[in-house]
Structures are given as structure tokens and as C-alpha cells.
Short mmCIF file of C-alpha atoms and ligand atoms in Angstrom, two decimals:
data_model
loop_
_atom_site.label_atom_id
_atom_site.label_comp_id
_atom_site.label_asym_id
_atom_site.label_seq_id
_atom_site.Cartn_x
_atom_site.Cartn_y
_atom_site.Cartn_z
CA UNK A 1 1.99 -66.21 -53.32
CA UNK A 2 -0.71 -66.82 -55.43
CA UNK A 3 -2.55 -64.44 -57.34
CA UNK A 4 -6.12 -66.89 -58.07
CA UNK A 5 -7.91 -64.79 -56.24
CA UNK A 6 -8.61 -62.06 -58.96
CA UNK A 7 -10.90 -64.52 -60.55
CA UNK A 8 -11.95 -67.51 -58.57
CA UNK A 9 -15.81 -66.67 -58.19
CA UNK A 10 -15.88 -69.68 -55.04
CA UNK A 11 -13.92 -67.29 -52.71
CA UNK A 12 -16.11 -65.41 -50.39
CA UNK A 13 -17.44 -62.18 -50.37
CA UNK A 14 -14.51 -60.04 -48.43
CA UNK A 15 -11.68 -61.69 -50.09
CA UNK A 16 -13.24 -60.74 -53.40
CA UNK A 17 -13.76 -57.09 -52.15
CA UNK A 18 -9.80 -57.18 -52.19
CA UNK A 19 -9.17 -59.04 -55.25
CA UNK A 20 -11.52 -59.58 -57.55
CA UNK A 21 -11.01 -58.25 -61.15
CA UNK A 22 -7.27 -57.41 -60.37
CA UNK A 23 -4.37 -59.38 -61.23
CA UNK A 24 -0.67 -57.64 -60.16
CA UNK A 25 0.96 -59.04 -63.29
CA UNK A 26 -0.75 -57.40 -65.55
CA UNK A 27 0.11 -54.04 -64.35
CA UNK A 28 4.26 -54.29 -63.46
CA UNK A 29 3.36 -56.12 -60.02
CA UNK A 30 1.67 -52.92 -58.33
CA UNK A 31 -0.01 -54.19 -55.24
CA UNK A 32 -2.76 -51.30 -55.51
CA UNK A 33 -4.61 -50.91 -58.51
CA UNK A 34 -3.10 -48.08 -60.92
CA UNK A 35 -4.80 -45.17 -61.81
CA UNK A 36 -4.55 -45.05 -65.42
CA UNK A 37 -4.46 -41.24 -65.77
CA UNK A 38 -4.39 -41.67 -69.97
CA UNK A 39 -7.10 -40.14 -71.94
CA UNK A 40 -6.22 -42.62 -74.97
CA UNK A 41 -4.09 -45.66 -75.54
CA UNK A 42 -1.79 -46.45 -78.56
CA UNK A 43 -2.28 -48.93 -80.78
CA UNK A 44 1.03 -50.10 -81.41
CA UNK A 45 0.59 -50.80 -85.01
CA UNK A 46 -2.23 -50.57 -87.63
CA UNK A 47 -2.63 -54.14 -87.50
CA UNK A 48 -3.81 -54.48 -83.62
CA UNK A 49 -5.93 -50.95 -84.22
CA UNK A 50 -7.88 -53.52 -86.53
CA UNK A 51 -8.29 -56.05 -84.23
CA UNK A 52 -9.39 -53.95 -81.21
CA UNK A 53 -11.91 -52.08 -83.86
CA UNK A 54 -13.35 -55.38 -84.94
CA UNK A 55 -12.97 -56.64 -81.42
CA UNK A 56 -10.50 -59.68 -82.41
CA UNK A 57 -8.59 -58.47 -79.37
CA UNK A 58 -9.26 -56.96 -75.94
CA UNK A 59 -8.14 -53.96 -75.04
CA UNK A 60 -8.23 -49.88 -74.67
CA UNK A 61 -8.28 -47.15 -77.19
CA UNK A 62 -10.24 -44.29 -75.53
CA UNK A 63 -11.13 -43.60 -71.89
CA UNK A 64 -14.48 -42.17 -72.83
CA UNK A 65 -15.61 -45.78 -73.44
CA UNK A 66 -13.17 -48.03 -71.04
CA UNK A 67 -10.20 -47.31 -68.92
CA UNK A 68 -7.95 -50.58 -67.14
CA UNK A 69 -8.31 -49.12 -63.77
CA UNK A 70 -12.64 -48.77 -64.52
CA UNK A 71 -12.50 -51.96 -66.04
CA UNK A 72 -10.97 -53.51 -62.52
CA UNK A 73 -13.86 -51.99 -60.52
CA UNK A 74 -16.55 -53.12 -62.85
CA UNK A 75 -15.31 -57.03 -62.73
CA UNK A 76 -15.00 -56.48 -59.26
CA UNK A 77 -18.65 -55.04 -58.58
CA UNK A 78 -20.28 -58.02 -61.46
CA UNK A 79 -17.87 -60.38 -59.28
CA UNK A 80 -19.76 -59.44 -55.88
CA UNK A 81 -23.03 -58.79 -57.10
CA UNK A 82 -22.74 -62.43 -59.05
CA UNK A 83 -23.33 -60.91 -62.25
CA UNK A 84 -21.80 -61.29 -66.05
CA UNK A 85 -20.83 -57.76 -66.51
CA UNK A 86 -21.32 -54.19 -65.47
CA UNK A 87 -20.20 -50.58 -66.40
CA UNK A 88 -19.05 -47.56 -64.21
CA UNK A 89 -20.93 -44.11 -64.69
CA UNK A 90 -20.13 -40.45 -63.61
CA UNK A 91 -22.66 -40.74 -61.25
CA UNK A 92 -25.76 -42.95 -59.81
CA UNK A 93 -28.09 -40.77 -61.53
CA UNK A 94 -25.95 -41.40 -65.01
CA UNK A 95 -26.39 -44.91 -64.56
CA UNK A 96 -29.56 -44.94 -63.65
CA UNK A 97 -30.44 -42.76 -66.70
CA UNK A 98 -28.53 -44.77 -69.06
CA UNK A 99 -30.03 -48.14 -68.06
CA UNK A 100 -33.71 -46.91 -68.56
CA UNK A 101 -32.64 -45.36 -71.79
CA UNK A 102 -31.14 -49.14 -72.80
CA UNK A 103 -34.75 -50.23 -72.22
CA UNK A 104 -37.21 -48.23 -73.35
CA UNK A 105 -37.77 -45.94 -76.37
CA UNK A 106 -40.40 -43.38 -77.61
CA UNK A 107 -44.12 -44.93 -76.95
CA UNK A 108 -42.55 -47.66 -74.14
CA UNK A 109 -43.35 -47.21 -70.41
CA UNK A 110 -41.63 -47.90 -67.20
CA UNK A 111 -43.12 -49.05 -64.36
CA UNK A 112 -41.85 -47.58 -60.57
CA UNK A 113 -42.80 -46.86 -57.44
CA UNK A 114 -43.24 -43.49 -55.15
CA UNK A 115 -41.36 -44.17 -52.22
CA UNK A 116 -37.86 -43.68 -53.74
CA UNK A 117 -34.98 -41.36 -54.33
CA UNK A 118 -36.80 -38.33 -55.23
CA UNK A 119 -34.82 -37.61 -58.13
CA UNK A 120 -35.21 -40.89 -59.47
CA UNK A 121 -38.97 -40.52 -59.48
CA UNK A 122 -38.50 -36.95 -61.15
CA UNK A 123 -36.41 -38.64 -64.25
CA UNK A 124 -38.95 -41.30 -64.57
CA UNK A 125 -42.04 -39.48 -64.49
CA UNK A 126 -41.16 -35.83 -65.36
CA UNK A 127 -38.06 -36.35 -67.91
CA UNK A 128 -38.53 -39.09 -69.59
CA UNK A 129 -42.35 -38.05 -70.43
CA UNK A 130 -40.51 -35.47 -72.56
CA UNK A 131 -39.06 -38.39 -74.65
CA UNK A 132 -41.93 -40.07 -75.41
CA UNK A 133 -41.44 -42.87 -72.29
CA UNK A 134 -44.31 -43.10 -69.86
CA UNK A 135 -43.49 -43.62 -66.17
CA UNK A 136 -46.30 -45.73 -64.64
CA UNK A 137 -46.30 -45.26 -60.98
CA UNK A 138 -47.85 -48.38 -58.57
CA UNK A 139 -49.61 -46.39 -55.93
CA UNK A 140 -49.40 -48.85 -53.08
CA UNK A 141 -46.03 -50.72 -53.79
CA UNK A 142 -46.98 -53.35 -50.81
CA UNK A 143 -49.56 -54.83 -53.29
CA UNK A 144 -47.74 -57.04 -56.22
CA UNK A 145 -51.15 -57.42 -58.16
CA UNK A 146 -51.19 -53.43 -58.51
CA UNK A 147 -47.41 -53.68 -60.45
CA UNK A 148 -49.07 -56.26 -62.66
CA UNK A 149 -52.32 -54.08 -63.12
CA UNK A 150 -50.36 -51.81 -64.68
CA UNK A 151 -48.19 -53.94 -67.18
CA UNK A 152 -49.30 -53.80 -70.58
CA UNK A 153 -47.75 -54.27 -74.43
CA UNK A 154 -45.49 -51.24 -73.87
CA UNK A 155 -43.97 -52.28 -70.34
CA UNK A 156 -40.20 -52.46 -70.53
CA UNK A 157 -39.36 -52.60 -67.23
CA UNK A 158 -40.41 -52.32 -63.49
CA UNK A 159 -37.75 -50.22 -61.58
CA UNK A 160 -37.56 -50.59 -57.49
CA UNK A 161 -35.18 -49.57 -54.67
CA UNK A 162 -34.23 -52.82 -52.75
CA UNK A 163 -34.35 -50.44 -49.56
CA UNK A 164 -36.56 -47.56 -50.33
CA UNK A 165 -35.18 -43.89 -49.99
CA UNK A 166 -35.98 -42.58 -47.23
CA UNK A 167 -38.86 -44.83 -45.76
CA UNK A 168 -36.49 -48.00 -46.06
CA UNK A 169 -39.82 -50.26 -47.23
CA UNK A 170 -38.83 -53.37 -48.93
CA UNK A 171 -40.95 -54.68 -51.33
CA UNK A 172 -41.33 -58.65 -52.10
CA UNK A 173 -38.79 -59.10 -54.67
CA UNK A 174 -39.40 -62.62 -55.52
CA UNK A 175 -42.98 -62.28 -56.01
CA UNK A 176 -42.13 -59.20 -58.03
CA UNK A 177 -39.87 -60.74 -60.40
CA UNK A 178 -42.16 -63.77 -60.65
CA UNK A 179 -44.74 -61.55 -62.17
CA UNK A 180 -42.69 -59.39 -64.36
CA UNK A 181 -41.05 -62.46 -65.74
CA UNK A 182 -43.83 -63.93 -66.47
CA UNK A 183 -44.89 -60.86 -68.72
CA UNK A 184 -41.38 -60.81 -70.27
CA UNK A 185 -40.33 -57.55 -68.67
CA UNK A 186 -37.17 -56.97 -66.55
CA UNK A 187 -36.74 -56.02 -63.11
CA UNK A 188 -34.47 -53.14 -62.29
CA UNK A 189 -33.34 -52.87 -59.00
CA UNK A 190 -31.52 -49.77 -57.36
CA UNK A 191 -29.36 -51.38 -54.30
CA UNK A 192 -27.63 -48.75 -52.96
CA UNK A 193 -28.70 -48.51 -49.41
CA UNK A 194 -28.40 -51.90 -49.31
CA UNK A 195 -25.34 -53.23 -51.15
CA UNK A 196 -24.16 -56.58 -52.19
CA UNK A 197 -22.79 -57.62 -49.39
CA UNK A 198 -26.40 -57.00 -47.28
CA UNK A 199 -28.70 -58.16 -50.57
CA UNK A 200 -27.95 -59.35 -53.58
CA UNK A 201 -31.24 -58.94 -55.86
CA UNK A 202 -30.14 -61.39 -58.78
CA UNK A 203 -30.55 -64.06 -56.57
CA UNK A 204 -34.11 -63.05 -55.82
CA UNK A 205 -35.00 -62.22 -59.40
CA UNK A 206 -33.79 -59.06 -60.43
CA UNK A 207 -32.48 -58.45 -63.89
CA UNK A 208 -30.17 -55.60 -63.91
CA UNK A 209 -28.74 -53.26 -60.53
CA UNK A 210 -27.70 -50.19 -60.52
CA UNK A 211 -26.00 -48.31 -57.52
CA UNK A 212 -25.11 -44.97 -56.78
CA UNK A 213 -21.66 -46.01 -55.88
CA UNK A 214 -21.07 -42.70 -54.48
CA UNK A 215 -22.72 -43.79 -51.02
CA UNK A 216 -21.68 -47.32 -49.41
CA UNK A 217 -19.88 -48.32 -51.63
CA UNK A 218 -17.02 -45.76 -52.19
CA UNK A 219 -17.76 -45.36 -48.41
CA UNK A 220 -15.98 -42.15 -47.91
CA UNK A 221 -17.77 -39.67 -48.99
CA UNK A 222 -15.03 -38.43 -51.47
CA UNK A 223 -16.39 -39.54 -54.97
CA UNK A 224 -19.66 -39.29 -57.17
CA UNK A 225 -20.15 -42.67 -59.16
CA UNK A 226 -22.54 -44.75 -60.46
CA UNK A 227 -22.81 -48.72 -61.33
CA UNK A 228 -24.96 -50.81 -63.11
CA UNK A 229 -24.79 -54.62 -63.53
CA UNK A 230 -26.25 -57.60 -65.54
CA UNK A 231 -27.42 -60.63 -64.37
CA UNK A 232 -27.37 -62.31 -67.68
CA UNK A 233 -30.08 -64.79 -68.17
CA UNK A 234 -32.57 -62.31 -69.50
CA UNK A 235 -34.36 -63.46 -72.50
CA UNK A 236 -34.09 -59.92 -74.56
CA UNK A 237 -35.16 -61.81 -77.52
CA UNK A 238 -38.92 -62.09 -76.38
CA UNK A 239 -40.48 -59.74 -78.43
CA UNK A 240 -40.21 -56.56 -76.48
CA UNK A 241 -36.96 -55.44 -77.43
CA UNK A 242 -36.45 -55.32 -80.83
CA UNK A 243 -33.45 -52.64 -80.36
CA UNK A 244 -31.88 -55.83 -78.95
CA UNK A 245 -32.26 -57.64 -82.27
CA UNK A 246 -31.18 -54.88 -84.21
CA UNK A 247 -27.91 -54.09 -82.07
CA UNK A 248 -27.03 -58.14 -82.49
CA UNK A 249 -27.77 -57.86 -86.86
CA UNK A 250 -25.54 -54.65 -86.59
CA UNK A 251 -23.30 -54.20 -83.92
CA UNK A 252 -21.85 -57.31 -82.61
CA UNK A 253 -19.65 -58.76 -85.32
CA UNK A 254 -16.75 -61.26 -84.04
CA UNK A 255 -18.36 -61.59 -80.08
CA UNK A 256 -18.37 -64.93 -79.46
CA UNK A 257 -21.57 -66.23 -79.14
CA UNK A 258 -21.30 -66.76 -75.08
CA UNK A 259 -20.51 -63.36 -74.28
CA UNK A 260 -23.56 -62.10 -76.31
CA UNK A 261 -26.19 -63.83 -74.83
CA UNK A 262 -25.09 -63.34 -71.00
CA UNK A 263 -24.10 -59.80 -71.59
CA UNK A 264 -26.10 -58.45 -74.41
CA UNK A 265 -27.63 -55.82 -72.23
CA UNK A 266 -24.31 -54.24 -71.24
CA UNK A 267 -22.77 -54.20 -74.70
CA UNK A 268 -25.59 -52.13 -76.12
CA UNK A 269 -25.08 -50.27 -72.78
CA UNK A 270 -21.42 -49.86 -73.45
CA UNK A 271 -21.58 -48.61 -77.02
CA UNK A 272 -24.78 -46.14 -76.17
CA UNK A 273 -24.14 -44.72 -73.04
CA UNK A 274 -20.35 -44.90 -72.94
CA UNK A 275 -19.38 -44.68 -76.94
CA UNK A 276 -22.27 -42.13 -77.48
CA UNK A 277 -23.27 -40.60 -74.60
CA UNK A 278 -19.71 -40.37 -72.84
CA UNK A 279 -21.08 -41.02 -69.51
CA UNK A 280 -18.17 -43.32 -68.26
CA UNK A 281 -16.64 -42.56 -64.78
CA UNK A 282 -12.95 -40.98 -64.65
CA UNK A 283 -10.28 -43.46 -63.86
CA UNK A 284 -9.11 -41.37 -60.80
CA UNK A 285 -13.05 -41.70 -59.21
CA UNK A 286 -13.04 -45.35 -59.99
CA UNK A 287 -9.73 -46.03 -58.18
CA UNK A 288 -11.35 -44.18 -54.96
CA UNK A 289 -14.53 -46.47 -55.38
CA UNK A 290 -12.43 -49.76 -55.62
CA UNK A 291 -10.56 -48.19 -52.50
CA UNK A 292 -13.87 -47.94 -50.61
CA UNK A 293 -14.98 -51.48 -51.67
CA UNK A 294 -12.16 -53.17 -50.04
CA UNK A 295 -13.80 -52.73 -46.76
CA UNK A 296 -17.23 -53.13 -47.95
CA UNK A 297 -18.11 -55.48 -45.39
CA UNK A 298 -16.63 -54.73 -42.66
CA UNK A 299 -18.13 -51.34 -42.61
CA UNK A 300 -22.11 -52.51 -43.54
CA UNK A 301 -21.81 -54.86 -40.61
CA UNK A 302 -20.99 -51.69 -38.29
CA UNK A 303 -23.42 -49.21 -40.58
CA UNK A 304 -26.22 -52.01 -39.80
CA UNK A 305 -25.40 -52.60 -35.80
CA UNK A 306 -25.03 -48.59 -35.26
CA UNK A 307 -28.27 -48.01 -37.03
CA UNK A 308 -30.27 -50.85 -35.45
CA UNK A 309 -29.39 -49.52 -32.07
CA UNK A 310 -30.19 -45.82 -33.28
CA UNK A 311 -33.82 -47.14 -34.46
CA UNK A 312 -34.53 -48.87 -31.03
CA UNK A 313 -33.52 -45.91 -29.17
CA UNK A 314 -35.54 -43.47 -31.47
CA UNK A 315 -38.52 -45.86 -30.84
CA UNK A 316 -38.73 -45.58 -26.96
CA UNK A 317 -37.87 -41.86 -27.01
CA UNK A 318 -40.91 -39.83 -26.08
CA UNK A 319 -40.35 -36.94 -28.33
CA UNK A 320 -40.44 -39.24 -31.42
CA UNK A 321 -43.64 -39.94 -33.17
CA UNK A 322 -42.61 -42.79 -36.04
CA UNK A 323 -39.29 -44.45 -36.82
CA UNK A 324 -39.09 -46.22 -40.45
CA UNK A 325 -36.92 -48.99 -40.13
CA UNK A 326 -37.95 -52.61 -40.51
CA UNK A 327 -35.45 -53.69 -37.84
CA UNK A 328 -38.19 -52.90 -35.67
CA UNK A 329 -40.65 -55.58 -35.16
CA UNK A 330 -43.96 -53.31 -35.69
CA UNK A 331 -42.73 -52.06 -38.66
CA UNK A 332 -44.87 -53.50 -41.57
CA UNK A 333 -41.60 -54.50 -43.44
CA UNK A 334 -39.82 -56.41 -40.38
CA UNK A 335 -40.96 -59.81 -42.19
CA UNK A 336 -39.34 -58.81 -45.31
CA UNK A 337 -36.35 -57.77 -43.65
CA UNK A 338 -35.67 -61.04 -41.98
CA UNK A 339 -36.87 -62.65 -45.03
CA UNK A 340 -34.73 -60.60 -47.34
CA UNK A 341 -31.71 -59.54 -45.20
CA UNK A 342 -30.39 -62.10 -42.81
CA UNK A 343 -26.96 -60.07 -42.54
CA UNK A 344 -28.61 -56.89 -41.53
CA UNK A 345 -30.12 -53.76 -43.03
CA UNK A 346 -28.68 -50.84 -44.16
CA UNK A 347 -27.14 -47.66 -41.99
CA UNK A 348 -30.25 -45.20 -43.60
CA UNK A 349 -33.21 -44.90 -41.16
CA UNK A 350 -35.66 -41.84 -40.78
CA UNK A 351 -38.18 -40.57 -38.18
CA UNK A 352 -40.75 -38.24 -37.50
CA UNK A 353 -40.44 -35.59 -33.99
CA UNK A 354 -43.23 -34.65 -32.26
CA UNK A 355 -43.54 -30.85 -32.81
CA UNK A 356 -43.73 -30.60 -36.76
CA UNK A 357 -40.85 -28.51 -38.66
CA UNK A 358 -39.48 -26.30 -35.84
CA UNK A 359 -38.92 -29.67 -33.66
CA UNK A 360 -37.47 -31.32 -36.76
CA UNK A 361 -35.27 -27.94 -37.16
CA UNK A 362 -34.03 -27.95 -33.50
CA UNK A 363 -33.02 -31.54 -33.86
CA UNK A 364 -30.96 -30.72 -37.16
CA UNK A 365 -29.38 -27.65 -35.90
CA UNK A 366 -28.26 -29.05 -32.69
CA UNK A 367 -26.79 -32.35 -33.46
CA UNK A 368 -22.79 -32.58 -33.39
CA UNK A 369 -21.58 -35.39 -34.71
CA UNK A 370 -24.30 -35.69 -37.42
CA UNK A 371 -23.53 -33.57 -40.17
CA UNK A 372 -26.11 -31.74 -42.12
CA UNK A 373 -25.72 -33.10 -46.00
CA UNK A 374 -27.53 -35.09 -48.94
CA UNK A 375 -25.29 -37.40 -49.08
CA UNK A 376 -25.66 -41.00 -47.69
CA UNK A 377 -23.41 -44.07 -46.54
CA UNK A 378 -20.60 -42.29 -45.48
CA UNK A 379 -18.35 -43.68 -42.90
CA UNK A 380 -19.15 -40.38 -40.91
CA UNK A 381 -23.16 -40.20 -39.54
CA UNK A 382 -25.13 -37.74 -41.69
CA UNK A 383 -28.69 -35.93 -41.18
CA UNK A 384 -31.04 -34.11 -43.57
CA UNK A 385 -34.42 -32.88 -44.00
CA UNK A 386 -35.72 -35.03 -46.95
CA UNK A 387 -38.60 -32.15 -47.68
CA UNK A 388 -36.41 -29.30 -48.34
CA UNK A 389 -32.78 -31.32 -49.24
CA UNK A 390 -33.59 -34.36 -51.25
CA UNK A 391 -36.78 -34.57 -52.30
CA UNK A 392 -38.11 -31.11 -53.08
CA UNK A 393 -38.54 -32.07 -56.81
CA UNK A 394 -41.75 -33.68 -55.21
CA UNK A 395 -45.36 -32.16 -55.00
CA UNK A 396 -46.23 -32.45 -51.17
CA UNK A 397 -48.22 -35.43 -52.27
CA UNK A 398 -45.49 -37.05 -54.08
CA UNK A 399 -43.62 -36.67 -50.67
CA UNK A 400 -45.84 -38.01 -48.48
CA UNK A 401 -46.43 -40.95 -50.75
CA UNK A 402 -42.35 -41.48 -50.06
CA UNK A 403 -43.05 -41.03 -46.55
CA UNK A 404 -41.75 -37.90 -46.36
CA UNK A 405 -43.55 -34.83 -44.23
CA UNK A 406 -42.54 -31.65 -42.36
CA UNK A 407 -41.72 -33.67 -39.41
CA UNK A 408 -39.65 -36.18 -40.97
CA UNK A 409 -35.46 -36.70 -40.60
CA UNK A 410 -33.78 -38.97 -42.61
CA UNK A 411 -30.21 -40.38 -40.99
CA UNK A 412 -27.62 -42.01 -42.43
CA UNK A 413 -25.90 -43.57 -39.62
CA UNK A 414 -21.94 -43.91 -39.84
CA UNK A 415 -19.34 -46.29 -38.03
CA UNK A 416 -18.91 -44.07 -35.29
CA UNK A 417 -18.78 -45.44 -31.79
CA UNK A 418 -22.80 -45.88 -30.92
CA UNK A 419 -22.50 -44.46 -27.48
CA UNK A 420 -21.35 -41.14 -28.89
CA UNK A 421 -24.07 -41.04 -31.90
CA UNK A 422 -27.00 -41.69 -28.81
CA UNK A 423 -25.63 -39.32 -26.48
CA UNK A 424 -25.54 -36.48 -29.66
CA UNK A 425 -29.07 -37.66 -30.62
CA UNK A 426 -30.09 -37.55 -27.02
CA UNK A 427 -29.10 -34.06 -26.04
CA UNK A 428 -30.40 -32.52 -29.44
CA UNK A 429 -33.76 -34.28 -28.79
CA UNK A 430 -33.66 -32.36 -25.32
CA UNK A 431 -33.63 -29.06 -27.09
CA UNK A 432 -36.94 -29.65 -28.29
N1 PLP B 1 -29.94 -43.73 -55.74
C1 PLP B 1 -30.43 -43.82 -54.58
C2 PLP B 1 -31.09 -44.70 -53.84
C3 PLP B 1 -29.99 -42.65 -53.98
O1 PLP B 1 -29.67 -42.22 -52.49
C4 PLP B 1 -29.00 -41.12 -54.94
C5 PLP B 1 -28.39 -40.46 -54.31
O2 PLP B 1 -28.62 -39.98 -53.62
C6 PLP B 1 -29.16 -41.80 -56.45
C7 PLP B 1 -29.48 -43.11 -56.65
C8 PLP B 1 -28.11 -41.14 -57.19
O3 PLP B 1 -26.82 -41.02 -57.23
P1 PLP B 1 -25.76 -40.09 -57.37
O4 PLP B 1 -25.94 -39.22 -56.35
O5 PLP B 1 -24.67 -40.48 -57.49
O6 PLP B 1 -26.15 -39.62 -58.53
#
């Protein structure tokens, strides 16, 4: 058996989701990635200690910074995403915060949108301002010129989600990346709802991709985790990012130039967020995310198939006011979905019931197969009331901007038999 698969980037997505980044020969021929449950690693002798410290040799010394199990996960996601490097974090929020703090310093600005996971909006617009970093919100994310209007000398990133949570809105990535790059600003995309199987943001101009790996990547609701991936060709030397020039001068001795130029963002992210802030994922958790990724493409096909069927079913139901899913032809994002998501959309969708909050609560409390939970991307179907459970940190106005009303319900459609899911929703809607 040849194990070339661990580093062959030409192999298909499903082959790489099983093999990329792992070679059994390096691990006593264990076929499954071992969990390196070790806080620290022996140097062996002083000469090796020096070589590792001064980066003359690759290796591991302390799990707060790097661990062999995490390394496989990081290399695997970089391969699936088409990036040069990745790092794993203790949560999606940990990854998002670390990435933004690598880009912006006090006095800088980040441009973002209201149609996102509520905690990300809160982080950028309420928490980061207390650190001197201003979050600027584009009120209409469908209007790309509105992003450009907010770009100024202080802008350090445009931050969006590939599929907004919970509206499932789509921004014209190519156009947005073009505008951002014209001004020397990187585009950061949270690709949690799509995963690299359905959408690869780097192919459409993104520079950094972040994940809540807790969701579809892990896929089984077992583990909280985050990932950050770098594309590797952004010019950090364009005058907007003096912190990277400083890092290059002071912190990168003995790193080969080809690594420095294609992984500069990740190297600095590593030094700050893992070494200094201590935000690394545990090896045990990295193992669970790796297990999930092994079946990612198969699960995403089924999630997308089931969610499409449910969107169509709901769109015809008399007790439903509106369904937010770009798979529907009358959805404002249908054309962008066809352009950017030819393999299908996520398992996520939201809908509004007729009868306000009381009707929504009736559905929530009467479904049997959909569990009421804040999580998404589990193989099992989940349902939630976003105004209280996921976007509670936002004002009513911010919630409306994100497509959340008192009658909104969000579902994360699992991979169960579709007939069972539709029958369950049907009986719950009949209770209204
Ligand atoms: N991004 C999106 C789109 C999410 O839905 C979430 C959580 O629900 C996060 C980021 C945060 O991820 P985590 O819960 O792993 O910190």
C-alpha cells in the first residue's frame, strides 16, 4: 500500500479528507491518527533543543503551541481548503478573535455585515471597540459599493460569512474580493455553514478562512473547535500592516523565504494566539474533528439534499410566512447560489411561521426528531429560536438586520431519512 495520499494535492476531495496530512510510518504504522496526549515533548539532547528553538529543525516541544495530532488536522484542512497553512483553536470564536487580532491593532477598523452569527457581530462591534478597534457595519450587504464606501486608511479587513447565519444570504464574493484587494484589504470568510466541500472561498478571492469546526467539520456534535486557514498570496507589505514587517524583522530567523512569504499570516498567528494567548485546541478534540472530516463530503451531500427538500416542503405550507433558503427560485440569493454553490447548499435554513412567537414556540415544543439546541451542523436535526437562543446579544434592530423576527425558527437539517423529518415538521405545524 502506498501512502503517497498524505501529501498528494492532486487527489480528489474525498480521498484527501481521509488521508491528507497523515503518514502511518511517522506514527508506528497506526492507521488511525494517534492522540498525542502529552503536554510537552522531550528534546532528547541540548543540541536538538537549540535546533527546535531556532527553527533549524521542525518538531514539537509544548502542546500549548503545537501537537502532532493537531498538526494532522491543520494540514488536512489546509489541503481541503487549498491553503498554505492552518491552525486549530479551542473554539470557532477563538479562531475568529485570533484572526482579527492578527490583522487589526488599536486605531484600526474592520468592516463587517449585520447578517452573521450574533456573537461574531457582538465581538466586532461591542468587544473589539473596547480595545480601540472599530467595527464598521455595512447596512446592506447586497450592495458591494457600500463596502467600498466604508474602506479608508484604517481598514484592516472585510469580514463576512459565506452563508449568513441564519438568513443564508450570499454576498457576491468575487466582486467583494476585487474591491477589497483594490484597496489592499484582505477578505476574511467564515465558511462554517458551507464547508470546503461545498464552497472554497480562496477560489473566489478570500485571503483567510475561519471555521467553527464544532459544526459540519466535526459533524457529530461532540467537540467545540475552531480553525483558521491562510491562502498564502496576500501582500502584507502593502503599507497597511506594519505589524507583519516588524514580525518579519524580529521573529522569523531561520524560516525559509518560501515559507515566510506564503505563511506569514499563520506564523504570526501562531506566535501570538497559540504561544502567547494560549488558544490552541486540545489533541483529543483535534482527533474528534479529524474523525468527522473523514465523512465530510458524504454528509454534506445528504445535508444539502435534505435541507433542499425541507425548504421546498415549507415553501408550500399554508402556515409558513417565509422560508430563507437560496435553493428556492424566488429567494433573492438563488442566482448567487447557482453561481457559487453548484454542489448544493448547506443543511441550514430558517423560516417564519404565521402567528408570531406563540406559533413559533408551538412548533419548537412539538417536534420530536428536531432537538432544540443552539448548535448546528450535527448529523442529527436541530431546531432553535434565534431571537432568544443564538442572537440574544443583539438589539431588536440588529436582529431584524440579521433576518431574525419573533416568528423566526432556524433549523439545522440532519442526515436522517427525509420522509421522517418532513412528517415530524408536518405534525408540529398542524398544532399551530
Ligand atoms: N461562526 C458561525 C457561523 C457559527 O454559527 C458559530 C457558532 O454557532 C461560530 C462561528 C462560533 O463557533 P464556536 O461555537 O465553535 O465558538
